[in-house]
Amino acid sequence: MELLSPTDSIFLIGESREHPMHVGGLQLFDPPEGAPEDFVHDLYEKVAALSDFSPMFRKRPATLLGGIANVGWALDDQVDVGYHLRRSALPSPGRIRDLLELISRLHSTLLDRHHPLWEAHIIEGLPDGRFAVYTKMHHSLIDGVSALKLTMRALSDDPDDTELRVPWALPPRTSRKPAEEGPGLLRTIAGTVGSVAGLAPSTLKIANAALIDQQLTLPFSAPKTMFNVKIGGARRFAAESWPFERIQRVKTAAGVTVNDVVLAMCAGALRAYLIEQNALPDSPLISMVPVNMRTDGDTSSGGNMVGTVLCSLATDVEDPGRRLETISASMRGNKEVFASLPRMEALALSGLMIAPLGLGAVPGYVAAAPPPFNVVISNVPGPRQPMYWCGARMSGDYPVSIVMDNLALNITLVSNDKNLDFGLIGCRRSVPHLQRLLGHLEDALADLERAFGV
């Protein structure tokens, strides 16, 4: 038996029907040219025949001494692949909206703790022989960024590579360098408490940046919105892709970063959505944004230098051009504060920014206290070239993340070949008509293109 880390135990202890603690992903595939009609059926049969499972995919929570739970892992010698691997078909005519509704339901259900904590679904019935793969894994096993990287390892950049690889049969990747990717929102919250003491030497500098220079956005400056409530267990998922070239043109014309443009797209969409709901607050929404805090001249190999900052989304600004400029200035000011701190203090401050989300479990807290921030918007690097699985080209790669009490909406996007693939997950009860945000995202990007003449 393997003991759980305290952080991983928190994800199991904190899980409930209203708060499933798994991360997921939806991939869309185009079959190879000339593929037979039974291509997906044969692919499923080949995957189902695989019997090799890496240790991560054999873990399930163990119960000790007849009742002590959430302290250790048991490793199953035999994995019931028929339980974990599932095959579905969409009703004719196989619309994308039907696929997204299916993913919404699948992502709402808890993983069974009597089995290893993962599922994979191969979904047929899309037009032109296309198919989808939806996977989900418990956050106690892996964070979202690492899950994306693991999934990418099963793919190939060679369209003629027909070797069958699946995430659960891949050997662990060995590296001389410590992992540099971010640990994920929930993992950062869980690991924050022991780091806060590291902020003491820079307290005066941080206070000056926040209160006098107004560079640093602190928690609890966000307005109360319809996203900052107690959530239910049902989810709604929406997904869409936008050409990276369009975002790049706005970025160049405005003299900002790609992430600034993405944030401005989301800000414009959220503003329009909240106006529709008669729920737009007078104060600007605040987003939590994971950022790379490694500077251009920083060549050190070790250490985790991905942190989190809070950014004003300027949703109180009507003009899209001025809104982008305000967002860019907010991101630039916050990142400058972090860059001025020693590494450990910057990471401790990053954790402190999102630690208040952990208070959502305190009875009455969400209703009585202002939210630390309103929404999460995360831009995750992905492959910048076409990727294939057994010759089938991956046409879409959409993250399916986690929402929490006080944080009913999460927007995560991944770069994929020439596109940015957006995955939006929300509490079905608290965020009605979530799919309308996709139209508002397109409108917001078009507004930015007009504002900067591109």
Short mmCIF file of C-alpha atoms in Angstrom, two decimals:
data_model
loop_
_atom_site.label_atom_id
_atom_site.label_comp_id
_atom_site.label_asym_id
_atom_site.label_seq_id
_atom_site.Cartn_x
_atom_site.Cartn_y
_atom_site.Cartn_z
CA MET A 1 0.00 0.00 0.00
CA GLU A 2 1.15 3.53 -0.83
CA LEU A 3 0.34 6.40 1.53
CA LEU A 4 -1.45 9.44 0.13
CA SER A 5 0.18 12.83 0.43
CA PRO A 6 -1.74 15.32 2.61
CA THR A 7 -2.59 17.34 -0.51
CA ASP A 8 -4.03 14.34 -2.33
CA SER A 9 -6.05 13.39 0.75
CA ILE A 10 -7.67 16.82 0.70
CA PHE A 11 -9.07 16.18 -2.79
CA LEU A 12 -10.67 12.93 -1.61
CA ILE A 13 -11.94 14.33 1.69
CA GLY A 14 -13.34 17.46 0.01
CA GLU A 15 -15.22 15.57 -2.70
CA SER A 16 -19.02 15.40 -2.54
CA ARG A 17 -21.93 15.02 -4.90
CA GLU A 18 -21.88 18.79 -5.43
CA HIS A 19 -18.10 18.90 -5.82
CA PRO A 20 -16.69 16.15 -8.07
CA MET A 21 -12.91 16.40 -7.93
CA HIS A 22 -11.91 15.13 -11.36
CA VAL A 23 -10.36 16.83 -14.36
CA GLY A 24 -11.13 15.82 -17.92
CA GLY A 25 -10.57 16.46 -21.58
CA LEU A 26 -12.53 16.09 -24.82
CA GLN A 27 -10.67 15.33 -28.04
CA LEU A 28 -12.24 15.33 -31.50
CA PHE A 29 -10.72 13.18 -34.28
CA ASP A 30 -11.07 13.02 -38.06
CA PRO A 31 -10.61 9.47 -39.36
CA PRO A 32 -7.72 8.76 -41.75
CA GLU A 33 -8.42 9.23 -45.42
CA GLY A 34 -9.99 6.10 -46.84
CA ALA A 35 -10.72 4.63 -43.40
CA PRO A 36 -13.34 1.85 -43.40
CA GLU A 37 -16.76 2.39 -41.86
CA ASP A 38 -15.85 0.20 -38.90
CA PHE A 39 -12.65 2.15 -38.15
CA VAL A 40 -13.86 3.37 -34.74
CA HIS A 41 -15.28 -0.03 -33.82
CA ASP A 42 -11.96 -1.70 -34.62
CA LEU A 43 -10.10 0.99 -32.71
CA TYR A 44 -12.28 0.41 -29.65
CA GLU A 45 -11.71 -3.35 -29.84
CA LYS A 46 -7.94 -2.87 -30.03
CA VAL A 47 -7.94 -0.47 -27.07
CA ALA A 48 -10.16 -2.83 -25.04
CA ALA A 49 -7.70 -5.67 -25.68
CA LEU A 50 -4.83 -3.82 -24.01
CA SER A 51 -4.05 -5.28 -20.61
CA ASP A 52 -1.03 -3.25 -19.49
CA PHE A 53 -1.77 -0.47 -16.96
CA SER A 54 0.74 1.92 -15.43
CA PRO A 55 0.63 2.22 -11.61
CA MET A 56 -1.28 5.52 -11.65
CA PHE A 57 -4.17 3.86 -13.45
CA ARG A 58 -4.32 0.95 -10.98
CA LYS A 59 -4.73 3.13 -7.86
CA ARG A 60 -7.90 3.30 -5.80
CA PRO A 61 -8.41 4.69 -2.28
CA ALA A 62 -7.73 2.07 0.39
CA THR A 63 -9.65 1.63 3.64
CA LEU A 64 -7.48 0.70 6.63
CA LEU A 65 -8.41 -1.14 9.82
CA GLY A 66 -11.99 -1.58 8.71
CA GLY A 67 -12.89 2.09 8.39
CA ILE A 68 -10.01 4.59 8.10
CA ALA A 69 -10.22 6.12 4.62
CA ASN A 70 -8.35 8.65 2.49
CA VAL A 71 -4.89 7.87 3.85
CA GLY A 72 -3.54 5.33 1.35
CA TRP A 73 -3.70 3.86 -2.12
CA ALA A 74 -4.39 0.24 -2.99
CA LEU A 75 -3.05 -0.99 -6.34
CA ASP A 76 -5.36 -3.36 -8.20
CA ASP A 77 -3.59 -6.30 -9.80
CA GLN A 78 -6.44 -6.75 -12.26
CA VAL A 79 -8.12 -3.72 -13.85
CA ASP A 80 -11.60 -4.21 -15.28
CA VAL A 81 -11.04 -2.51 -18.62
CA GLY A 82 -14.66 -3.10 -19.57
CA TYR A 83 -15.67 -0.82 -16.69
CA HIS A 84 -13.15 1.97 -17.34
CA LEU A 85 -13.31 2.02 -21.14
CA ARG A 86 -16.78 2.82 -22.48
CA ARG A 87 -18.25 3.13 -25.95
CA SER A 88 -21.13 5.47 -26.77
CA ALA A 89 -22.95 6.70 -29.87
CA LEU A 90 -24.72 10.02 -30.37
CA PRO A 91 -28.31 10.08 -31.64
CA SER A 92 -28.65 10.86 -35.34
CA PRO A 93 -27.72 13.28 -36.86
CA GLY A 94 -24.84 13.47 -34.37
CA ARG A 95 -24.73 17.19 -33.62
CA ILE A 96 -21.92 18.78 -31.63
CA ARG A 97 -24.53 20.09 -29.19
CA ASP A 98 -25.49 16.46 -28.46
CA LEU A 99 -21.83 15.65 -27.81
CA LEU A 100 -21.43 18.59 -25.43
CA GLU A 101 -24.61 17.61 -23.58
CA LEU A 102 -23.24 14.08 -23.16
CA ILE A 103 -19.94 15.43 -21.81
CA SER A 104 -21.88 17.67 -19.42
CA ARG A 105 -23.58 14.60 -17.94
CA LEU A 106 -20.45 12.45 -17.86
CA HIS A 107 -18.47 15.17 -16.10
CA SER A 108 -21.20 15.56 -13.47
CA THR A 109 -20.90 12.01 -12.10
CA LEU A 110 -18.50 10.93 -9.38
CA LEU A 111 -15.79 8.36 -10.04
CA ASP A 112 -16.39 5.08 -8.22
CA ARG A 113 -13.80 4.70 -5.43
CA HIS A 114 -14.07 0.90 -5.55
CA HIS A 115 -12.21 1.09 -8.86
CA PRO A 116 -9.12 3.02 -10.03
CA LEU A 117 -10.15 6.66 -10.41
CA TRP A 118 -10.39 7.14 -14.16
CA GLU A 119 -12.69 6.63 -17.15
CA ALA A 120 -12.26 6.84 -20.94
CA HIS A 121 -15.18 7.13 -23.37
CA ILE A 122 -14.95 6.57 -27.13
CA ILE A 123 -17.92 8.34 -28.71
CA GLU A 124 -19.18 7.67 -32.25
CA GLY A 125 -21.96 9.15 -34.37
CA LEU A 126 -20.53 12.48 -35.50
CA PRO A 127 -20.85 13.35 -39.21
CA ASP A 128 -18.19 12.25 -41.72
CA GLY A 129 -16.99 9.40 -39.54
CA ARG A 130 -15.56 11.73 -36.89
CA PHE A 131 -15.38 10.51 -33.32
CA ALA A 132 -14.54 11.85 -29.88
CA VAL A 133 -12.64 10.64 -26.84
CA TYR A 134 -13.52 11.95 -23.38
CA THR A 135 -11.31 11.05 -20.42
CA LYS A 136 -11.50 12.00 -16.76
CA MET A 137 -9.14 11.39 -13.85
CA HIS A 138 -9.37 12.26 -10.18
CA HIS A 139 -7.43 15.34 -9.10
CA SER A 140 -5.82 13.31 -6.31
CA LEU A 141 -4.01 11.39 -9.07
CA ILE A 142 -3.08 14.18 -11.44
CA ASP A 143 -3.65 17.88 -12.16
CA GLY A 144 -5.10 19.23 -15.36
CA VAL A 145 -1.86 20.36 -16.98
CA SER A 146 -0.16 17.03 -16.30
CA ALA A 147 -3.21 15.16 -17.61
CA LEU A 148 -2.99 17.14 -20.86
CA LYS A 149 0.70 16.32 -21.21
CA LEU A 150 0.03 12.65 -20.55
CA THR A 151 -2.69 12.59 -23.20
CA MET A 152 -0.39 14.25 -25.72
CA ARG A 153 2.21 11.53 -25.17
CA ALA A 154 -0.26 9.00 -26.58
CA LEU A 155 -0.44 10.98 -29.84
CA SER A 156 2.02 11.39 -32.70
CA ASP A 157 2.92 14.19 -35.09
CA ASP A 158 3.28 11.58 -37.87
CA PRO A 159 0.02 10.84 -39.75
CA ASP A 160 1.46 7.50 -40.86
CA ASP A 161 2.18 6.36 -37.30
CA THR A 162 -0.43 3.69 -36.61
CA GLU A 163 1.02 2.39 -33.34
CA LEU A 164 -1.71 2.23 -30.70
CA ARG A 165 -0.81 4.15 -27.54
CA VAL A 166 -3.15 5.02 -24.67
CA PRO A 167 -2.42 7.14 -21.57
CA TRP A 168 -2.99 4.30 -19.11
CA ALA A 169 -0.34 2.08 -20.71
CA LEU A 170 2.42 4.67 -21.04
CA PRO A 171 5.50 4.22 -18.83
CA PRO A 172 6.25 7.11 -16.43
CA ARG A 173 8.32 9.82 -18.07
CA THR A 174 11.73 10.24 -16.53
CA SER A 175 13.52 13.58 -16.61
CA ARG A 176 16.55 15.12 -15.00
CA LYS A 177 14.67 18.37 -14.55
CA PRO A 178 11.93 18.86 -11.97
CA ALA A 179 8.50 19.51 -13.42
CA GLU A 180 8.01 23.17 -14.26
CA GLU A 181 4.35 23.18 -15.08
CA GLY A 182 1.87 24.66 -12.65
CA PRO A 183 0.36 22.39 -10.03
CA GLY A 184 -3.21 23.37 -10.78
CA LEU A 185 -5.69 25.54 -8.93
CA LEU A 186 -6.76 23.08 -6.24
CA ARG A 187 -3.26 21.73 -5.63
CA THR A 188 -1.99 25.29 -5.16
CA ILE A 189 -4.72 26.02 -2.61
CA ALA A 190 -3.92 22.86 -0.67
CA GLY A 191 -0.20 23.61 -0.58
CA THR A 192 -0.43 27.27 0.37
CA VAL A 193 -0.56 27.27 4.18
CA GLY A 194 3.04 26.26 4.75
CA SER A 195 4.30 28.85 2.27
CA VAL A 196 2.66 31.98 3.63
CA ALA A 197 5.42 32.57 6.19
CA GLY A 198 7.79 33.08 3.27
CA LEU A 199 6.08 36.38 2.50
CA ALA A 200 7.26 38.10 5.67
CA PRO A 201 10.47 39.68 4.26
CA SER A 202 8.54 41.39 1.44
CA THR A 203 5.39 42.43 3.28
CA LEU A 204 6.17 46.16 3.01
CA LYS A 205 6.93 45.92 -0.70
CA ILE A 206 3.69 44.03 -1.35
CA ALA A 207 1.63 46.49 0.70
CA ASN A 208 3.15 49.42 -1.18
CA ALA A 209 2.40 47.79 -4.56
CA ALA A 210 -1.19 47.02 -3.58
CA LEU A 211 -2.22 50.13 -1.66
CA ILE A 212 -0.07 52.97 -3.04
CA ASP A 213 1.12 52.06 -6.53
CA GLN A 214 -2.04 50.00 -7.17
CA GLN A 215 -0.05 47.49 -9.23
CA LEU A 216 -1.10 44.40 -7.30
CA THR A 217 -4.68 43.13 -7.32
CA LEU A 218 -5.49 41.46 -4.01
CA PRO A 219 -8.25 38.96 -3.16
CA PHE A 220 -11.66 40.28 -2.05
CA SER A 221 -11.60 43.30 -4.37
CA ALA A 222 -14.03 41.50 -6.69
CA PRO A 223 -17.76 42.28 -6.79
CA LYS A 224 -20.36 39.68 -5.89
CA THR A 225 -21.71 38.05 -9.05
CA MET A 226 -23.97 35.17 -10.09
CA PHE A 227 -20.80 33.05 -10.46
CA ASN A 228 -19.88 33.39 -6.78
CA VAL A 229 -22.45 31.16 -5.08
CA LYS A 230 -22.86 27.69 -3.63
CA ILE A 231 -22.97 25.25 -6.51
CA GLY A 232 -24.92 22.08 -7.29
CA GLY A 233 -23.59 18.81 -8.66
CA ALA A 234 -24.76 19.04 -12.30
CA ARG A 235 -22.48 20.60 -14.90
CA ARG A 236 -22.86 22.21 -18.29
CA PHE A 237 -19.97 22.12 -20.78
CA ALA A 238 -19.41 24.23 -23.89
CA ALA A 239 -16.49 24.21 -26.33
CA GLU A 240 -15.34 26.04 -29.44
CA SER A 241 -12.14 26.77 -31.38
CA TRP A 242 -10.80 30.07 -32.70
CA PRO A 243 -7.95 30.52 -35.20
CA PHE A 244 -4.78 31.56 -33.42
CA GLU A 245 -4.03 33.90 -36.35
CA ARG A 246 -7.00 36.11 -35.45
CA ILE A 247 -5.83 36.53 -31.87
CA GLN A 248 -2.26 37.10 -33.08
CA ARG A 249 -3.33 39.94 -35.39
CA VAL A 250 -5.10 41.78 -32.56
CA LYS A 251 -2.09 41.19 -30.30
CA THR A 252 0.28 42.77 -32.85
CA ALA A 253 -1.98 45.73 -33.62
CA ALA A 254 -2.61 46.50 -29.94
CA GLY A 255 0.97 45.91 -28.75
CA VAL A 256 -0.10 43.49 -26.01
CA THR A 257 0.34 39.77 -25.31
CA VAL A 258 -1.69 36.87 -26.68
CA ASN A 259 -2.96 36.18 -23.17
CA ASP A 260 -4.11 39.80 -22.86
CA VAL A 261 -6.24 39.34 -26.00
CA VAL A 262 -7.65 36.06 -24.66
CA LEU A 263 -8.57 37.78 -21.40
CA ALA A 264 -10.21 40.62 -23.34
CA MET A 265 -12.24 38.10 -25.37
CA CYS A 266 -13.43 36.50 -22.15
CA ALA A 267 -14.11 39.87 -20.54
CA GLY A 268 -16.24 41.01 -23.46
CA ALA A 269 -18.14 37.72 -23.45
CA LEU A 270 -18.74 37.83 -19.69
CA ARG A 271 -19.90 41.45 -19.88
CA ALA A 272 -22.43 40.62 -22.64
CA TYR A 273 -23.61 37.48 -20.84
CA LEU A 274 -24.14 39.31 -17.54
CA ILE A 275 -25.99 42.13 -19.29
CA GLU A 276 -28.32 39.47 -20.76
CA GLN A 277 -28.91 38.17 -17.24
CA ASN A 278 -29.41 41.70 -15.84
CA ALA A 279 -26.52 40.86 -13.52
CA LEU A 280 -23.56 43.02 -14.59
CA PRO A 281 -22.00 44.63 -11.50
CA ASP A 282 -20.77 48.22 -11.52
CA SER A 283 -17.27 47.13 -10.48
CA PRO A 284 -15.03 45.14 -12.87
CA LEU A 285 -14.89 41.37 -12.58
CA ILE A 286 -11.60 39.94 -11.30
CA SER A 287 -10.11 36.81 -12.84
CA MET A 288 -7.55 34.41 -11.44
CA VAL A 289 -4.95 33.86 -14.18
CA PRO A 290 -2.11 31.30 -14.07
CA VAL A 291 1.08 32.91 -15.45
CA ASN A 292 4.67 31.96 -16.17
CA MET A 293 6.76 33.93 -13.67
CA ARG A 294 10.10 32.86 -15.16
CA THR A 295 11.88 35.86 -16.69
CA ASP A 296 13.55 35.84 -20.12
CA GLY A 297 16.99 35.79 -18.54
CA ASP A 298 16.20 33.06 -16.04
CA THR A 299 18.02 29.94 -17.24
CA SER A 300 17.80 27.90 -14.05
CA SER A 301 16.42 24.44 -14.64
CA GLY A 302 14.68 23.74 -11.37
CA GLY A 303 11.73 25.05 -9.48
CA ASN A 304 8.12 25.65 -10.16
CA MET A 305 7.77 29.15 -11.61
CA VAL A 306 4.15 29.09 -12.72
CA GLY A 307 2.02 31.11 -10.36
CA THR A 308 -1.31 32.87 -10.19
CA VAL A 309 -2.17 36.54 -10.40
CA LEU A 310 -5.47 38.36 -10.14
CA CYS A 311 -6.42 40.59 -13.06
CA SER A 312 -9.10 43.20 -13.60
CA LEU A 313 -11.27 42.23 -16.58
CA ALA A 314 -12.52 45.82 -16.99
CA THR A 315 -16.09 44.63 -17.51
CA ASP A 316 -17.24 48.09 -16.44
CA VAL A 317 -15.63 49.55 -19.60
CA GLU A 318 -17.88 49.62 -22.66
CA ASP A 319 -15.23 50.31 -25.32
CA PRO A 320 -13.45 47.04 -26.30
CA GLY A 321 -10.18 48.79 -27.15
CA ARG A 322 -9.98 50.56 -23.81
CA ARG A 323 -11.02 47.34 -22.08
CA LEU A 324 -8.05 45.50 -23.63
CA GLU A 325 -5.67 48.30 -22.64
CA THR A 326 -6.95 48.20 -19.05
CA ILE A 327 -6.58 44.41 -18.88
CA SER A 328 -3.05 44.58 -20.31
CA ALA A 329 -2.06 47.24 -17.78
CA SER A 330 -3.50 45.17 -14.93
CA MET A 331 -1.62 42.03 -16.01
CA ARG A 332 1.60 43.97 -16.56
CA GLY A 333 1.44 45.64 -13.14
CA ASN A 334 0.70 42.42 -11.29
CA LYS A 335 3.46 40.50 -13.07
CA GLU A 336 5.97 43.28 -12.31
CA VAL A 337 5.26 42.93 -8.59
CA PHE A 338 5.81 39.17 -8.73
CA ALA A 339 8.98 39.60 -10.80
CA SER A 340 10.44 41.92 -8.14
CA LEU A 341 10.12 39.29 -5.40
CA PRO A 342 12.53 36.46 -4.63
CA ARG A 343 11.37 33.16 -6.09
CA MET A 344 9.99 31.52 -2.95
CA GLU A 345 8.21 34.69 -1.84
CA ALA A 346 6.63 35.08 -5.30
CA LEU A 347 5.31 31.54 -5.16
CA ALA A 348 4.04 32.01 -1.61
CA LEU A 349 2.19 35.18 -2.66
CA SER A 350 0.78 33.31 -5.64
CA GLY A 351 -0.65 30.63 -3.36
CA LEU A 352 -2.01 33.22 -0.96
CA MET A 353 -3.99 34.82 -3.80
CA ILE A 354 -6.23 31.79 -4.26
CA ALA A 355 -6.14 30.31 -0.76
CA PRO A 356 -9.45 32.03 0.21
CA LEU A 357 -11.29 29.65 -2.12
CA GLY A 358 -10.69 26.99 0.50
CA LEU A 359 -12.98 28.93 2.84
CA GLY A 360 -15.94 28.05 0.60
CA ALA A 361 -16.54 24.94 2.71
CA VAL A 362 -17.14 27.04 5.84
CA PRO A 363 -20.93 27.20 6.46
CA GLY A 364 -22.35 30.59 5.53
CA TYR A 365 -19.06 31.94 4.17
CA VAL A 366 -20.00 32.10 0.48
CA ALA A 367 -23.24 33.97 1.15
CA ALA A 368 -21.75 36.42 3.67
CA ALA A 369 -18.28 37.29 2.37
CA PRO A 370 -17.16 38.96 -0.86
CA PRO A 371 -15.56 36.58 -3.35
CA PRO A 372 -11.74 36.51 -3.61
CA PHE A 373 -12.20 36.68 -7.39
CA ASN A 374 -14.99 35.93 -9.86
CA VAL A 375 -13.74 33.46 -12.47
CA VAL A 376 -10.72 31.40 -13.55
CA ILE A 377 -9.30 31.93 -17.06
CA SER A 378 -6.39 29.63 -17.85
CA ASN A 379 -4.37 29.45 -21.09
CA VAL A 380 -2.44 26.16 -21.31
CA PRO A 381 0.30 25.58 -23.93
CA GLY A 382 -0.41 22.69 -26.26
CA PRO A 383 1.01 21.27 -29.50
CA ARG A 384 1.58 23.78 -32.30
CA GLN A 385 1.49 21.14 -35.02
CA PRO A 386 -1.14 18.59 -36.12
CA MET A 387 -1.35 15.51 -33.86
CA TYR A 388 -2.64 12.05 -34.73
CA TRP A 389 -3.91 8.94 -32.96
CA CYS A 390 -3.57 5.78 -35.03
CA GLY A 391 -3.68 7.96 -38.14
CA ALA A 392 -6.78 9.93 -37.04
CA ARG A 393 -6.10 13.66 -36.89
CA MET A 394 -6.99 15.47 -33.66
CA SER A 395 -9.16 18.39 -34.76
CA GLY A 396 -10.07 19.64 -31.28
CA ASP A 397 -8.68 19.39 -27.76
CA TYR A 398 -10.97 20.89 -25.13
CA PRO A 399 -10.17 20.98 -21.39
CA VAL A 400 -12.97 20.04 -18.98
CA SER A 401 -11.98 21.49 -15.62
CA ILE A 402 -13.39 21.86 -12.09
CA VAL A 403 -15.79 24.38 -10.54
CA MET A 404 -16.23 25.00 -6.82
CA ASP A 405 -18.35 26.85 -4.31
CA ASN A 406 -17.82 30.58 -4.94
CA LEU A 407 -16.42 29.75 -8.40
CA ALA A 408 -19.22 28.42 -10.61
CA LEU A 409 -17.49 29.08 -13.95
CA ASN A 410 -14.10 28.03 -15.31
CA ILE A 411 -12.69 28.93 -18.75
CA THR A 412 -9.64 26.96 -19.86
CA LEU A 413 -8.12 26.96 -23.33
CA VAL A 414 -5.37 24.97 -25.01
CA SER A 415 -3.33 25.79 -28.10
CA ASN A 416 -3.81 23.08 -30.71
CA ASP A 417 -2.10 23.32 -34.10
CA LYS A 418 -3.40 26.60 -35.59
CA ASN A 419 -6.28 27.05 -33.13
CA LEU A 420 -7.02 27.95 -29.55
CA ASP A 421 -9.52 25.43 -28.18
CA PHE A 422 -11.77 26.81 -25.41
CA GLY A 423 -13.46 24.58 -22.84
CA LEU A 424 -16.07 26.22 -20.57
CA ILE A 425 -17.43 24.34 -17.56
CA GLY A 426 -20.06 25.72 -15.22
CA CYS A 427 -22.56 24.77 -12.56
CA ARG A 428 -25.72 23.93 -14.49
CA ARG A 429 -27.97 25.63 -11.93
CA SER A 430 -25.90 28.76 -11.33
CA VAL A 431 -24.78 29.51 -14.91
CA PRO A 432 -27.86 29.13 -17.16
CA HIS A 433 -27.44 28.95 -20.93
CA LEU A 434 -23.67 28.60 -20.63
CA GLN A 435 -23.41 27.86 -24.36
CA ARG A 436 -24.36 31.47 -25.11
CA LEU A 437 -20.92 32.48 -23.92
CA LEU A 438 -19.50 30.91 -27.10
CA GLY A 439 -21.39 33.40 -29.27
CA HIS A 440 -20.34 36.22 -26.98
CA LEU A 441 -16.68 35.13 -27.28
CA GLU A 442 -16.92 35.38 -31.08
CA ASP A 443 -18.59 38.80 -30.82
CA ALA A 444 -15.91 40.00 -28.38
CA LEU A 445 -13.11 38.95 -30.72
CA ALA A 446 -14.83 40.63 -33.67
CA ASP A 447 -15.20 43.81 -31.60
CA LEU A 448 -11.46 43.77 -30.87
CA GLU A 449 -10.66 43.27 -34.55
CA ARG A 450 -12.77 46.30 -35.44
CA ALA A 451 -11.31 48.37 -32.62
CA PHE A 452 -7.75 47.83 -33.85
CA GLY A 453 -8.48 47.69 -37.58
CA VAL A 454 -7.51 44.09 -38.24
#
